[in-house]
Protein backbone atom coordinates (compact mmCIF):
# COMPACT_ATOMS: atom_id res chain seq x y z
CA MET A 1 35.35 26.71 -76.40
CA MET A 2 36.53 23.11 -76.64
CA ALA A 3 39.48 23.92 -74.35
CA GLY A 4 37.05 25.29 -71.75
CA ILE A 5 34.90 22.18 -72.05
CA GLU A 6 37.98 20.04 -71.49
CA HIS A 7 38.56 21.84 -68.19
CA LEU A 8 34.99 21.03 -67.16
CA HIS A 9 35.52 17.38 -68.09
CA ARG A 10 38.79 17.24 -66.17
CA HIS A 11 37.16 18.56 -63.00
CA GLN A 12 34.00 16.44 -63.47
CA VAL A 13 31.70 19.45 -63.75
CA ASP A 14 28.32 18.67 -65.31
CA PHE A 15 27.20 20.99 -68.09
CA ASN A 16 24.56 21.19 -70.81
CA ILE A 17 25.02 21.79 -74.51
CA LEU A 18 22.42 24.33 -75.67
CA THR A 19 21.77 23.64 -79.35
CA VAL A 20 20.08 26.38 -81.38
CA VAL A 21 18.34 24.68 -84.30
CA HIS A 22 18.64 26.83 -87.45
CA LYS A 23 18.81 26.54 -91.23
CA GLY A 24 22.44 25.48 -91.05
CA ASN A 25 21.97 22.41 -88.83
CA VAL A 26 18.27 21.46 -89.02
CA GLY A 27 19.13 18.80 -91.61
CA LYS A 28 22.13 17.44 -89.70
CA ALA A 29 20.60 15.86 -86.61
CA LYS A 30 22.54 12.60 -86.82
CA GLU A 31 25.79 14.44 -87.43
CA LEU A 32 25.19 16.63 -84.37
CA LEU A 33 24.41 13.67 -82.11
CA ASN A 34 27.50 11.77 -83.30
CA PHE A 35 29.64 14.81 -82.50
CA TYR A 36 28.12 15.10 -79.02
CA ARG A 37 28.71 11.41 -78.29
CA GLU A 38 32.26 11.57 -79.58
CA HIS A 39 33.08 14.36 -77.15
CA GLY A 40 31.11 13.05 -74.17
CA PHE A 41 28.40 15.71 -74.30
CA ASN A 42 25.68 13.80 -72.47
CA TYR A 43 23.27 16.61 -71.60
CA VAL A 44 21.67 18.43 -74.52
CA GLN A 45 18.91 21.01 -74.95
CA LEU A 46 17.30 21.98 -78.25
CA ILE A 47 15.94 25.45 -79.00
CA PRO A 48 14.56 26.56 -82.39
CA CYS A 49 16.21 29.76 -83.66
CA MET A 50 13.79 32.62 -83.07
CA ASP A 51 13.99 36.27 -84.14
CA PHE A 52 12.01 38.36 -81.70
CA LYS A 53 12.28 40.97 -78.96
CA SER A 54 10.69 39.98 -75.68
CA GLN A 55 9.66 43.61 -75.12
CA HIS A 56 7.42 43.49 -78.20
CA VAL A 57 4.86 41.09 -76.79
CA ASP A 58 2.25 42.14 -79.34
CA GLU A 59 4.40 40.80 -82.18
CA PRO A 60 4.65 37.02 -82.73
CA GLY A 61 8.11 35.52 -82.91
CA VAL A 62 9.56 34.74 -86.31
CA TYR A 63 11.37 31.41 -86.54
CA GLU A 64 14.15 30.60 -88.97
CA ILE A 65 12.96 27.02 -89.49
CA THR A 66 9.54 25.70 -90.48
CA PRO A 67 7.38 23.35 -88.37
CA GLN A 68 7.99 20.59 -90.92
CA GLU A 69 11.77 21.05 -90.71
CA TYR A 70 11.69 21.03 -86.91
CA GLY A 71 9.43 17.97 -86.85
CA ASP A 72 11.75 16.05 -89.19
CA PHE A 73 14.73 17.12 -87.05
CA LEU A 74 13.10 15.91 -83.83
CA CYS A 75 12.22 12.55 -85.38
CA GLU A 76 15.81 12.02 -86.51
CA VAL A 77 17.15 13.05 -83.10
CA PHE A 78 14.68 10.70 -81.39
CA ASP A 79 16.01 7.70 -83.36
CA GLU A 80 19.50 8.50 -82.08
CA TRP A 81 18.38 9.21 -78.51
CA TYR A 82 16.18 6.08 -78.25
CA ASN A 83 19.18 3.82 -78.90
CA ASN A 84 17.12 0.62 -79.28
CA GLY A 85 15.29 1.26 -76.03
CA ASN A 86 18.37 2.15 -73.96
CA PRO A 87 18.88 5.94 -73.99
CA GLU A 88 22.37 6.92 -72.88
CA MET A 89 22.11 10.67 -73.48
CA SER A 90 19.89 13.24 -71.78
CA ILE A 91 18.04 15.33 -74.36
CA ARG A 92 15.69 17.57 -72.45
CA PHE A 93 12.81 17.42 -74.94
CA PHE A 94 12.69 13.62 -74.86
CA ASP A 95 13.37 13.42 -71.12
CA ASN A 96 10.21 15.50 -70.67
CA MET A 97 8.24 13.27 -73.04
CA LEU A 98 9.40 10.18 -71.16
CA ASN A 99 8.33 11.73 -67.85
CA VAL A 100 4.74 11.77 -69.09
CA TYR A 101 4.97 8.12 -70.14
CA LEU A 102 6.22 7.42 -66.61
CA ASN A 103 3.03 9.03 -65.25
CA ARG A 104 4.92 12.12 -64.12
CA ASP A 105 4.72 15.76 -65.16
CA ALA A 106 7.01 17.42 -67.66
CA GLU A 107 9.48 19.80 -66.00
CA LEU A 108 9.90 22.04 -69.07
CA CYS A 109 7.52 24.99 -68.76
CA ILE A 110 6.55 24.84 -72.45
CA HIS A 111 4.95 21.42 -71.92
CA GLN A 112 3.49 21.85 -68.44
CA GLY A 113 -0.19 22.37 -67.78
CA GLU A 114 0.42 25.89 -66.49
CA CYS A 115 3.23 28.43 -66.47
CA PRO A 116 5.41 28.25 -63.35
CA THR A 117 5.31 30.90 -60.65
CA ASN A 118 8.56 32.73 -61.35
CA LEU A 119 9.81 36.29 -61.27
CA VAL A 120 12.18 37.61 -63.93
CA LEU A 121 14.21 40.63 -62.84
CA GLU A 122 15.75 43.36 -64.96
CA GLN A 123 18.93 45.15 -63.85
CA ASN A 124 16.90 48.07 -62.45
CA GLY A 125 14.82 45.72 -60.28
CA ASP A 126 11.70 45.65 -62.44
CA ALA A 127 9.93 42.30 -62.18
CA PHE A 128 8.00 40.35 -64.82
CA PRO A 129 6.30 36.92 -64.88
CA CYS A 130 8.40 35.55 -67.77
CA ASP A 131 11.44 36.51 -69.82
CA PHE A 132 9.24 36.38 -72.93
CA PHE A 133 7.00 39.08 -71.45
CA ILE A 134 9.38 41.87 -70.47
CA ASN A 135 7.13 44.81 -71.23
CA LYS A 136 5.63 47.63 -69.19
CA ASP A 137 2.18 46.14 -69.76
CA TRP A 138 3.30 42.98 -67.92
CA LYS A 139 5.33 44.56 -65.11
CA VAL A 140 4.37 43.25 -61.67
CA GLY A 141 6.53 45.51 -59.52
CA ASN A 142 10.09 46.30 -58.54
CA VAL A 143 12.16 44.40 -55.98
CA ARG A 144 13.42 47.65 -54.46
CA THR A 145 9.94 48.74 -53.44
CA ASP A 146 7.63 45.71 -53.58
CA SER A 147 7.52 42.44 -51.65
CA ILE A 148 7.62 39.10 -53.41
CA SER A 149 4.12 38.27 -52.19
CA SER A 150 2.68 41.53 -53.54
CA MET A 151 4.33 41.00 -56.94
CA LEU A 152 3.01 37.46 -57.19
CA ALA A 153 -0.46 38.78 -56.30
CA HIS A 154 -0.31 41.51 -58.95
CA PRO A 155 -3.21 41.46 -61.47
CA ASN A 156 -0.69 41.16 -64.31
CA PHE A 157 0.59 37.92 -62.82
CA ASP A 158 -2.93 36.53 -62.65
CA ARG A 159 -3.51 37.65 -66.24
CA PHE A 160 -0.29 35.94 -67.32
CA ARG A 161 -1.17 32.65 -65.59
CA LEU A 162 -4.45 32.54 -67.52
CA LEU A 163 -2.68 32.54 -70.90
CA LYS A 164 -1.32 28.98 -70.84
CA PRO A 165 -4.64 27.15 -70.18
CA THR A 166 -6.52 29.33 -72.71
CA LEU A 167 -6.48 26.81 -75.53
CA SER A 168 -8.12 26.63 -78.93
CA GLU A 169 -10.74 23.94 -79.55
CA ASN A 170 -8.19 21.93 -81.55
CA CYS A 171 -5.81 21.95 -78.57
CA ARG A 172 -8.47 21.07 -76.01
CA THR A 173 -9.51 17.98 -77.97
CA CYS A 174 -6.05 16.96 -79.18
CA ASN A 175 -4.91 13.38 -78.44
CA TRP A 176 -1.47 14.71 -77.49
CA LYS A 177 -2.66 17.43 -75.13
CA ARG A 178 -1.04 15.87 -72.07
CA LEU A 179 2.37 15.95 -73.73
CA CYS A 180 2.07 19.54 -74.91
CA TYR A 181 -0.67 21.53 -73.14
CA GLY A 182 -0.67 24.00 -76.00
CA GLY A 183 3.04 24.78 -75.97
CA CYS A 184 4.25 28.29 -75.12
CA PRO A 185 1.78 31.20 -74.98
CA ARG A 186 4.46 33.35 -76.63
CA ASN A 187 4.33 31.10 -79.71
CA ARG A 188 0.60 31.60 -80.27
CA LYS A 189 -1.29 34.35 -82.05
CA TRP A 190 -3.77 36.03 -79.72
CA SER A 191 -7.03 37.89 -80.27
CA PRO A 192 -6.97 41.62 -79.35
CA GLU A 193 -8.91 40.79 -76.18
CA GLY A 194 -6.37 38.12 -75.20
CA ASN A 195 -9.04 35.49 -74.59
CA GLN A 196 -8.50 33.37 -77.72
CA SER A 197 -5.37 32.00 -79.33
CA SER A 198 -4.17 29.90 -82.23
CA PRO A 199 -2.13 26.72 -81.62
CA ASP A 200 1.60 26.95 -80.96
CA PHE A 201 3.69 27.78 -84.04
CA PHE A 202 5.30 24.33 -83.75
CA CYS A 203 2.04 22.43 -83.21
CA GLN A 204 2.64 20.43 -86.39
CA SER A 205 6.18 19.58 -85.22
CA TYR A 206 4.94 18.31 -81.87
CA LYS A 207 2.19 16.19 -83.40
CA GLN A 208 4.72 14.73 -85.81
CA ILE A 209 7.22 13.67 -83.15
CA TYR A 210 4.57 12.51 -80.66
CA SER A 211 3.00 10.23 -83.25
CA TYR A 212 6.38 9.03 -84.52
CA ALA A 213 7.73 8.18 -81.07
CA HIS A 214 4.54 7.01 -79.34
CA GLU A 215 4.84 3.22 -79.63
CA ARG A 216 8.49 3.19 -78.59
CA MET A 217 7.84 5.61 -75.73
CA LEU A 218 4.99 3.39 -74.53
CA GLU A 219 7.29 0.38 -74.52
CA LEU A 220 10.14 2.24 -72.81
CA GLY A 221 7.85 3.82 -70.23
CA LYS A 222 6.21 0.50 -69.39
CA ARG A 223 9.57 -1.22 -68.93
CA LEU A 224 11.00 1.56 -66.76
CA ARG A 225 7.84 1.71 -64.61
CA GLU A 226 8.01 -2.04 -64.07
CA GLU A 227 11.69 -1.83 -63.13
CA MET A 228 11.10 1.05 -60.71
CA TYR A 229 8.04 -0.66 -59.26
CA SER A 230 9.97 -3.88 -58.60
CA ASN A 231 13.05 -2.12 -57.21
CA ASN A 232 11.09 0.27 -55.00
CA LEU A 233 8.83 -2.53 -53.76
CA LYS A 234 11.88 -4.40 -52.48
CA ARG A 235 13.63 -1.32 -51.14
CA TYR A 236 10.81 0.56 -49.44
CA PHE A 237 7.98 -1.97 -48.97
CA LYS A 238 9.97 -5.11 -48.11
CA GLY A 239 8.45 -6.86 -51.11
CA LYS A 240 4.87 -6.37 -49.94
CA THR A 241 2.18 -4.72 -52.05
CA PRO A 242 1.56 -1.19 -50.74
CA GLY A 243 -1.76 -0.27 -49.21
CA ARG A 244 -4.32 1.87 -50.92
CA ASN A 245 -3.24 5.54 -51.14
CA GLU A 246 0.35 4.82 -50.14
CA PRO A 247 2.99 6.22 -52.54
CA CYS A 248 2.99 4.09 -55.67
CA PRO A 249 6.28 2.17 -56.08
CA CYS A 250 6.24 2.95 -59.83
CA GLY A 251 7.89 6.28 -59.02
CA SER A 252 5.12 8.55 -60.27
CA GLY A 253 4.76 10.27 -56.90
CA LYS A 254 1.04 9.46 -56.97
CA LYS A 255 -1.07 7.35 -54.63
CA TYR A 256 -1.29 3.61 -55.17
CA LYS A 257 -4.72 2.45 -56.36
CA PRO A 258 -5.06 -1.36 -56.44
CA VAL A 259 -7.43 -2.17 -59.31
CA ALA A 260 -7.80 -5.35 -61.36
CA PRO A 261 -4.20 -6.52 -60.76
CA LEU A 262 -4.24 -9.06 -63.60
CA ILE A 263 -5.03 -6.30 -66.07
CA PHE A 264 -3.31 -3.32 -64.45
CA PRO A 265 -0.37 -4.66 -62.41
CA LEU A 266 1.07 -1.15 -62.03
CA SER A 267 -1.61 1.24 -60.90
CA CYS A 268 -1.51 4.71 -59.43
CA ASN A 269 -4.12 7.43 -59.78
CA ARG A 270 -2.49 8.85 -62.89
CA ILE A 271 -3.93 7.51 -66.16
CA THR A 272 -2.47 8.37 -69.52
CA ASN A 273 -4.89 9.40 -72.26
CA TRP A 274 -3.91 6.49 -74.47
CA ASP A 275 -4.47 4.02 -71.61
CA MET A 276 -7.98 5.32 -70.95
CA ASN A 277 -9.77 3.37 -73.66
CA LEU A 278 -8.07 0.13 -72.61
CA ARG A 279 -9.01 0.72 -68.99
CA GLN A 280 -12.60 1.53 -69.87
CA ARG A 281 -12.98 -1.58 -72.01
CA ALA A 282 -11.41 -3.76 -69.33
CA MET A 283 -13.61 -2.34 -66.58
CA HIS A 284 -16.66 -2.84 -68.80
CA LEU A 285 -15.65 -6.49 -69.24
CA ILE A 286 -15.22 -6.93 -65.47
CA LYS A 287 -18.63 -5.39 -64.75
CA ARG A 288 -20.18 -7.59 -67.43
CA LYS A 289 -18.72 -10.73 -65.82
CA ILE A 290 -19.98 -9.65 -62.39
CA HIS A 291 -23.44 -9.02 -63.84
CA LEU A 292 -23.54 -12.44 -65.51
CA ALA A 293 -22.34 -14.13 -62.31
CA LYS A 294 -25.17 -12.49 -60.33
CA ARG A 295 -27.73 -13.57 -62.88
CA LYS A 296 -26.39 -17.14 -62.78
CA ARG A 297 -26.77 -17.23 -58.97
CA ARG A 298 -30.41 -16.15 -59.24
CA PHE A 299 -31.21 -19.23 -61.32
């Protein structure tokens, strides 16, 4: 394996290291990251070891590690990845977290607001909405006989797309919802009717790492947004403040909304949950000052 990787290095071919987290390495996060750095493995993905068959969609997956073990592992990996505010390695889980702190969307389907519109094909041409749902009850057609549009319009595809946003009350009111969106539907326990579900098996793990990393992610996200805003302002706007509804220079891909520049110097129409209270208090203060100024003019 290492000889093959050396060939990839020699020919400057990018590759990812897919790390299955199991009982044997869940307590060795720092050791793993040191090994990856030593060998120039700069792109890493983490997947908890799971024992399941995707065809048995009525049976929940059984993981080899506990939520507490996975949460501890992620926290230790985060300390290595963060690198005093200067990440040098791409770890997909934390790249996705950082995207949210940059006012963007996560690209990993587990942490998106809805499942992506994909088709998974078996060797006989049978099509399914996800590789975790390869079962006759979720079949949407066959590429030999059905068009892509008809398969995407299949009732099973609509039924599948409704799973992700069907969240428990705890998920709907969770402070970390925007980072997680309930995780993967395959990792939840569902009612027989399929209209209610428990939280993701690793809900505790996610809450642990989100809370642990929050302050440092806020700081990193703010600094990167400011850097992108400044650089993009010079490059694309000739140093001038963009007009309302123009693309925001912060890089979020959202429209620029100029509001209270002394309080919110970087402002697009995407507001993080943890910024909401600050914004509401600040806007209340502004309205209060305007009200007092009007009263003063009357007298």
